[in-house]
Coordinates of C-alpha atoms in Angstrom, one line a residue:
M1 CA -33.2 0.7 -62.9
P2 CA -30.0 -1.5 -61.2
S3 CA -30.0 -4.3 -64.5
G4 CA -26.7 -6.5 -64.8
I5 CA -24.9 -9.5 -63.1
L6 CA -23.9 -10.0 -59.3
I7 CA -22.2 -13.1 -58.3
I8 CA -22.2 -13.6 -55.2
D9 CA -20.5 -16.3 -52.9
K10 CA -23.3 -18.7 -51.1
P11 CA -22.4 -18.4 -47.4
A12 CA -23.9 -21.6 -45.8
G13 CA -26.9 -21.9 -44.4
W14 CA -28.5 -19.2 -46.3
T15 CA -30.6 -21.1 -49.4
S16 CA -30.1 -19.9 -52.7
M17 CA -33.8 -18.1 -52.8
D18 CA -33.1 -16.6 -49.6
V19 CA -29.9 -14.7 -51.4
C20 CA -32.1 -13.3 -54.1
A21 CA -34.8 -12.7 -51.6
K22 CA -32.4 -10.3 -49.5
L23 CA -31.0 -8.4 -53.2
R24 CA -34.2 -7.7 -54.3
G25 CA -34.4 -5.8 -51.0
V26 CA -31.2 -4.4 -51.2
F27 CA -31.6 -3.7 -55.2
H28 CA -35.4 -2.6 -54.1
E29 CA -36.3 -4.6 -57.7
R30 CA -38.4 -7.5 -57.6
R31 CA -36.4 -9.5 -60.9
V32 CA -33.9 -11.2 -59.9
G33 CA -33.3 -14.3 -60.4
H34 CA -30.5 -17.6 -59.8
S35 CA -28.6 -19.2 -62.3
G36 CA -27.6 -22.7 -60.5
T37 CA -29.3 -23.7 -57.2
L38 CA -27.2 -24.2 -54.9
D39 CA -27.7 -26.6 -51.3
P40 CA -27.8 -24.5 -47.5
M41 CA -25.2 -26.3 -46.5
A42 CA -22.9 -25.8 -49.7
T43 CA -20.7 -22.3 -50.2
G44 CA -19.1 -20.7 -53.6
V45 CA -20.0 -18.6 -57.3
L46 CA -24.2 -17.9 -57.2
P47 CA -24.9 -15.9 -60.8
I48 CA -26.8 -12.8 -59.7
F49 CA -29.4 -12.1 -62.5
I50 CA -31.1 -7.9 -61.6
G51 CA -33.4 -6.8 -63.7
R52 CA -33.5 -7.2 -67.0
A53 CA -30.5 -9.2 -66.5
T54 CA -32.6 -11.6 -65.7
R55 CA -33.4 -12.3 -68.9
A56 CA -30.2 -14.0 -69.7
V57 CA -30.1 -16.7 -67.3
E58 CA -31.6 -20.2 -69.5
F59 CA -28.7 -18.6 -70.9
A60 CA -26.9 -19.5 -68.2
E61 CA -28.1 -22.3 -66.2
K62 CA -27.2 -24.0 -69.5
S63 CA -23.4 -24.1 -68.7
D64 CA -21.4 -26.2 -66.3
K65 CA -20.2 -26.7 -62.7
E66 CA -16.6 -26.9 -61.4
Y67 CA -16.8 -28.0 -58.0
I68 CA -15.0 -28.9 -54.8
A69 CA -16.3 -31.8 -52.5
G70 CA -15.6 -32.9 -48.9
L71 CA -16.8 -37.8 -49.6
K72 CA -17.3 -39.3 -46.5
L73 CA -16.8 -42.5 -46.2
G74 CA -18.5 -44.8 -44.0
V75 CA -21.5 -42.8 -43.6
I76 CA -25.4 -43.3 -46.2
T77 CA -28.1 -40.2 -44.9
N78 CA -31.8 -39.5 -46.1
T79 CA -30.2 -36.4 -46.9
Q80 CA -27.3 -37.6 -49.0
D81 CA -25.4 -35.2 -46.9
T82 CA -23.9 -35.2 -43.2
S83 CA -27.4 -32.2 -42.7
G84 CA -29.7 -35.2 -42.7
E85 CA -30.1 -38.7 -40.5
V86 CA -28.3 -40.8 -40.1
L87 CA -29.6 -44.3 -42.3
E88 CA -26.9 -46.8 -41.4
E89 CA -22.4 -47.2 -40.5
R90 CA -20.4 -49.7 -41.6
P91 CA -16.8 -49.3 -41.5
V92 CA -14.4 -48.5 -44.4
S93 CA -11.4 -50.2 -45.6
V94 CA -11.0 -48.4 -48.4
T95 CA -7.6 -47.2 -50.3
R96 CA -6.8 -44.6 -51.5
E97 CA -5.8 -46.9 -54.5
Q98 CA -9.5 -48.7 -54.4
L99 CA -11.2 -45.1 -54.2
E100 CA -9.1 -44.2 -57.9
G101 CA -10.2 -46.9 -59.4
A102 CA -13.9 -46.2 -58.5
L103 CA -13.9 -42.6 -59.1
E104 CA -13.0 -43.8 -62.9
R105 CA -16.4 -45.9 -63.5
F106 CA -18.5 -41.8 -63.1
R107 CA -16.3 -39.9 -65.3
G108 CA -18.2 -38.9 -68.7
D109 CA -22.1 -39.9 -69.4
I110 CA -23.3 -41.0 -65.8
L111 CA -26.8 -42.2 -65.1
Q112 CA -28.1 -40.4 -61.3
I113 CA -31.0 -40.7 -59.8
P114 CA -32.1 -37.3 -58.6
P115 CA -33.1 -38.0 -54.8
M116 CA -35.8 -36.7 -52.7
F117 CA -34.4 -34.8 -50.9
S118 CA -34.5 -32.4 -53.5
A119 CA -37.0 -28.7 -55.9
I120 CA -37.6 -31.6 -59.0
K121 CA -41.3 -32.3 -59.0
I122 CA -43.4 -35.9 -59.2
N123 CA -46.8 -35.6 -60.7
G124 CA -47.1 -31.9 -59.3
K125 CA -45.6 -32.0 -56.4
K126 CA -41.5 -31.1 -55.1
L127 CA -39.9 -34.6 -53.4
Y128 CA -39.1 -32.9 -50.3
E129 CA -42.0 -32.3 -50.3
L130 CA -42.9 -35.7 -49.9
A131 CA -39.3 -36.9 -48.6
R132 CA -40.1 -34.9 -45.4
K133 CA -43.6 -36.4 -45.1
G134 CA -41.8 -40.2 -45.2
R135 CA -42.7 -40.6 -48.8
E136 CA -40.8 -41.9 -51.0
V137 CA -41.7 -42.2 -55.5
E138 CA -39.7 -43.7 -58.3
R139 CA -37.6 -40.7 -59.7
P140 CA -36.3 -42.1 -63.5
A141 CA -32.6 -41.8 -63.7
R142 CA -30.9 -38.4 -66.2
L143 CA -28.6 -38.5 -67.7
V144 CA -25.6 -36.3 -66.9
T145 CA -22.3 -36.5 -67.7
I146 CA -19.0 -35.8 -65.3
K147 CA -16.3 -34.5 -67.1
A148 CA -13.5 -34.2 -64.3
L149 CA -13.6 -36.1 -61.6
E150 CA -10.7 -35.8 -59.4
L151 CA -9.0 -36.9 -55.8
L152 CA -7.4 -33.7 -54.3
D153 CA -6.6 -34.7 -50.8
Q154 CA -7.6 -37.5 -47.8
Q155 CA -8.6 -36.2 -44.3
G156 CA -8.6 -39.5 -42.6
E157 CA -9.7 -43.5 -43.9
D158 CA -12.9 -42.0 -44.4
L159 CA -12.9 -38.8 -45.5
Y160 CA -12.3 -37.2 -48.7
T161 CA -12.0 -34.5 -50.8
I162 CA -12.5 -34.4 -54.6
R163 CA -13.7 -32.0 -57.7
V164 CA -16.0 -32.1 -60.3
R165 CA -17.0 -30.2 -63.4
C166 CA -20.5 -31.4 -64.6
T167 CA -23.2 -30.6 -66.3
K168 CA -26.7 -29.3 -65.8
G169 CA -28.5 -31.0 -63.3
T170 CA -25.8 -33.5 -61.1
Y171 CA -26.2 -33.8 -58.1
I172 CA -22.9 -34.0 -55.8
R173 CA -24.8 -35.6 -53.1
T174 CA -25.4 -38.9 -55.0
L175 CA -22.4 -38.8 -56.7
C176 CA -20.9 -38.9 -53.5
H177 CA -24.1 -41.8 -52.8
D178 CA -23.5 -43.4 -55.4
I179 CA -18.6 -43.5 -55.5
G180 CA -19.8 -44.8 -51.8
Q181 CA -22.6 -47.3 -52.6
A182 CA -19.9 -48.2 -55.6
L183 CA -16.7 -49.4 -53.1
G184 CA -19.5 -51.4 -50.5
C185 CA -19.6 -49.3 -47.6
G186 CA -21.4 -45.9 -48.5
G187 CA -21.3 -42.6 -48.2
C188 CA -22.1 -39.6 -48.4
M189 CA -21.5 -35.7 -49.3
A190 CA -19.4 -33.8 -45.9
S191 CA -19.1 -29.5 -47.6
L192 CA -19.5 -28.6 -51.5
R193 CA -18.7 -25.2 -52.4
R194 CA -18.7 -24.6 -55.7
T195 CA -16.1 -22.3 -57.4
E196 CA -17.6 -22.4 -61.7
A197 CA -20.9 -21.6 -62.3
A198 CA -22.2 -19.6 -65.6
G199 CA -18.6 -19.3 -67.2
F200 CA -18.1 -16.9 -63.8
T201 CA -15.0 -18.8 -60.9
L202 CA -14.4 -16.9 -57.5
E203 CA -11.2 -15.4 -59.4
N204 CA -12.8 -14.0 -61.9
A205 CA -16.5 -12.4 -60.9
G206 CA -15.6 -9.2 -62.0
P207 CA -12.6 -6.4 -60.9
C208 CA -12.5 -7.8 -57.2
G209 CA -13.6 -11.6 -57.9
A210 CA -17.4 -13.4 -56.2
S211 CA -18.7 -10.9 -53.2
P212 CA -19.7 -12.6 -50.0
L213 CA -23.4 -11.7 -49.6
D214 CA -22.9 -9.4 -45.9
Q215 CA -20.3 -7.4 -47.9
V216 CA -22.2 -6.6 -50.3
L217 CA -25.9 -6.4 -47.6
Q218 CA -23.2 -2.9 -45.7
M219 CA -22.3 -1.6 -49.2
E220 CA -23.3 1.6 -49.9
H221 CA -24.0 1.3 -53.4
P222 CA -24.1 -2.1 -54.7
E223 CA -24.5 -1.5 -57.6
S224 CA -21.2 -1.1 -58.2
L225 CA -21.2 -4.6 -58.9
L226 CA -22.3 -5.4 -61.7
L227 CA -21.5 -6.7 -64.4
P228 CA -23.1 -6.0 -68.0
V229 CA -25.5 -8.6 -68.5
D230 CA -23.2 -9.6 -71.9
Y231 CA -20.8 -11.2 -69.7
A232 CA -22.6 -13.9 -68.8
L233 CA -22.7 -14.0 -72.8
R234 CA -19.5 -13.6 -74.1
D235 CA -17.9 -17.3 -75.2
L236 CA -21.5 -16.9 -77.7
P237 CA -19.8 -15.1 -81.6
E238 CA -20.3 -11.7 -82.1
V239 CA -22.4 -9.5 -84.1
V240 CA -21.7 -5.3 -84.6
I241 CA -24.5 -4.4 -87.5
R242 CA -25.8 -0.6 -88.5
G243 CA -28.2 1.4 -90.0
R244 CA -30.9 0.1 -90.8
S245 CA -30.3 -3.5 -89.6
V246 CA -30.8 -2.0 -85.9
F247 CA -33.7 -0.1 -86.9
Q248 CA -35.2 -4.8 -87.6
A249 CA -33.6 -6.0 -84.7
R250 CA -35.4 -3.1 -82.8
N251 CA -39.1 -4.5 -83.9
G252 CA -37.9 -8.2 -84.6
A253 CA -37.2 -8.4 -87.8
P254 CA -34.5 -10.9 -89.1
V255 CA -31.3 -9.4 -89.9
P256 CA -29.5 -10.1 -92.9
F257 CA -26.4 -11.4 -92.2
E258 CA -22.9 -13.3 -93.4
P259 CA -20.6 -14.3 -91.8
P260 CA -17.0 -12.3 -92.4
L261 CA -14.1 -15.2 -94.8
D262 CA -12.0 -14.4 -92.2
C263 CA -13.0 -15.0 -89.3
T264 CA -12.6 -18.2 -86.9
C265 CA -15.5 -18.5 -85.5
T266 CA -17.4 -21.2 -86.5
W267 CA -20.9 -19.4 -87.8
S268 CA -23.1 -23.0 -88.4
D269 CA -26.5 -23.1 -89.1
G270 CA -28.9 -22.6 -86.0
G271 CA -26.2 -21.1 -83.9
L272 CA -26.6 -18.9 -81.8
C273 CA -24.5 -14.9 -81.1
R274 CA -24.8 -11.8 -80.0
V275 CA -26.3 -8.4 -81.1
Y276 CA -24.8 -5.6 -80.4
D277 CA -26.3 -1.2 -82.8
G278 CA -22.6 -0.2 -83.7
S279 CA -23.9 2.6 -84.4
S280 CA -24.7 4.2 -80.5
P281 CA -21.9 5.5 -78.9
Q282 CA -21.7 2.4 -75.8
K283 CA -22.2 -0.5 -78.5
E284 CA -25.0 -1.3 -77.2
F285 CA -26.4 -5.2 -76.2
L286 CA -28.9 -5.6 -78.5
L287 CA -30.3 -9.2 -78.2
V288 CA -28.8 -13.0 -78.3
G289 CA -29.6 -14.0 -82.3
R290 CA -29.4 -16.9 -83.8
F291 CA -28.5 -18.2 -87.3
T292 CA -30.6 -19.7 -90.0
G293 CA -29.1 -19.4 -93.0
K294 CA -27.8 -15.7 -94.4
E295 CA -30.2 -14.5 -91.4
I296 CA -30.0 -13.5 -87.8
K297 CA -33.3 -14.5 -86.2
T298 CA -33.8 -13.2 -83.1
V299 CA -34.1 -15.1 -80.0
K300 CA -34.0 -12.5 -76.8
N301 CA -34.3 -9.0 -77.0
F302 CA -32.1 -7.2 -74.2
F303 CA -32.8 -3.6 -75.1
E304 CA -34.7 -1.0 -72.9
V305 CA -38.0 -0.8 -74.9

């Protein structure tokens, strides 16, 4: 059965789950998941995890994301993007310098109130289901981190392009809305393209970069595009074990380990690592482990049982 990671360049008009559903049929595999939801109007990097690789989603989805977004000033909508109903239009008399000044307030740790049109659940109900019924409920603000916020270009007096690098859970729609509120003229998101997720960019997502969905759907052997699951975990330090340690790891027991004296990695207690079977011909990827004292305990295994 196929197992690995496929980096899709998602087209506009598809939900992330639409892509997963289509690929279940392509690969004849029910275990298909994604790392980081993209709105239907958004395009760009969508990491798809197939088969046993779905076990890595929880690690990959915690990574930073990067986006190129269109910021439309003077327009406020119910969805915080241009796909929604226009609630208010205001005149725009904002200079580039004023916008630059407003962006400064949104760098670093900020609080965001999730939009009503989102999949977050409040009392068991998805917000977008309530929003479609015309209801609005109180949402607690969430702490997110904007690691980079850069003004790239200006297409008119009310339309700009910005680059955003941020932590998991950041809503770029809400960021655009809040920037507009800070400027006093209102604003919303006009376009969105994700350029990085789970450590994958449009360019480094395998030999040919991220794959357009229509191209994958037309391929005779789409499994040739799959990346090994450990590629998504490549930032974790690598540990190679042999002999009895392999037997212990495959049976869920802790593996004795002391970091090498000449190692330049940071082997901190509680940190994660990738563990490989050094006695197998292909150096099989076994598991993600956690350093605890002088041993490694299994967090999640990836070998076939």
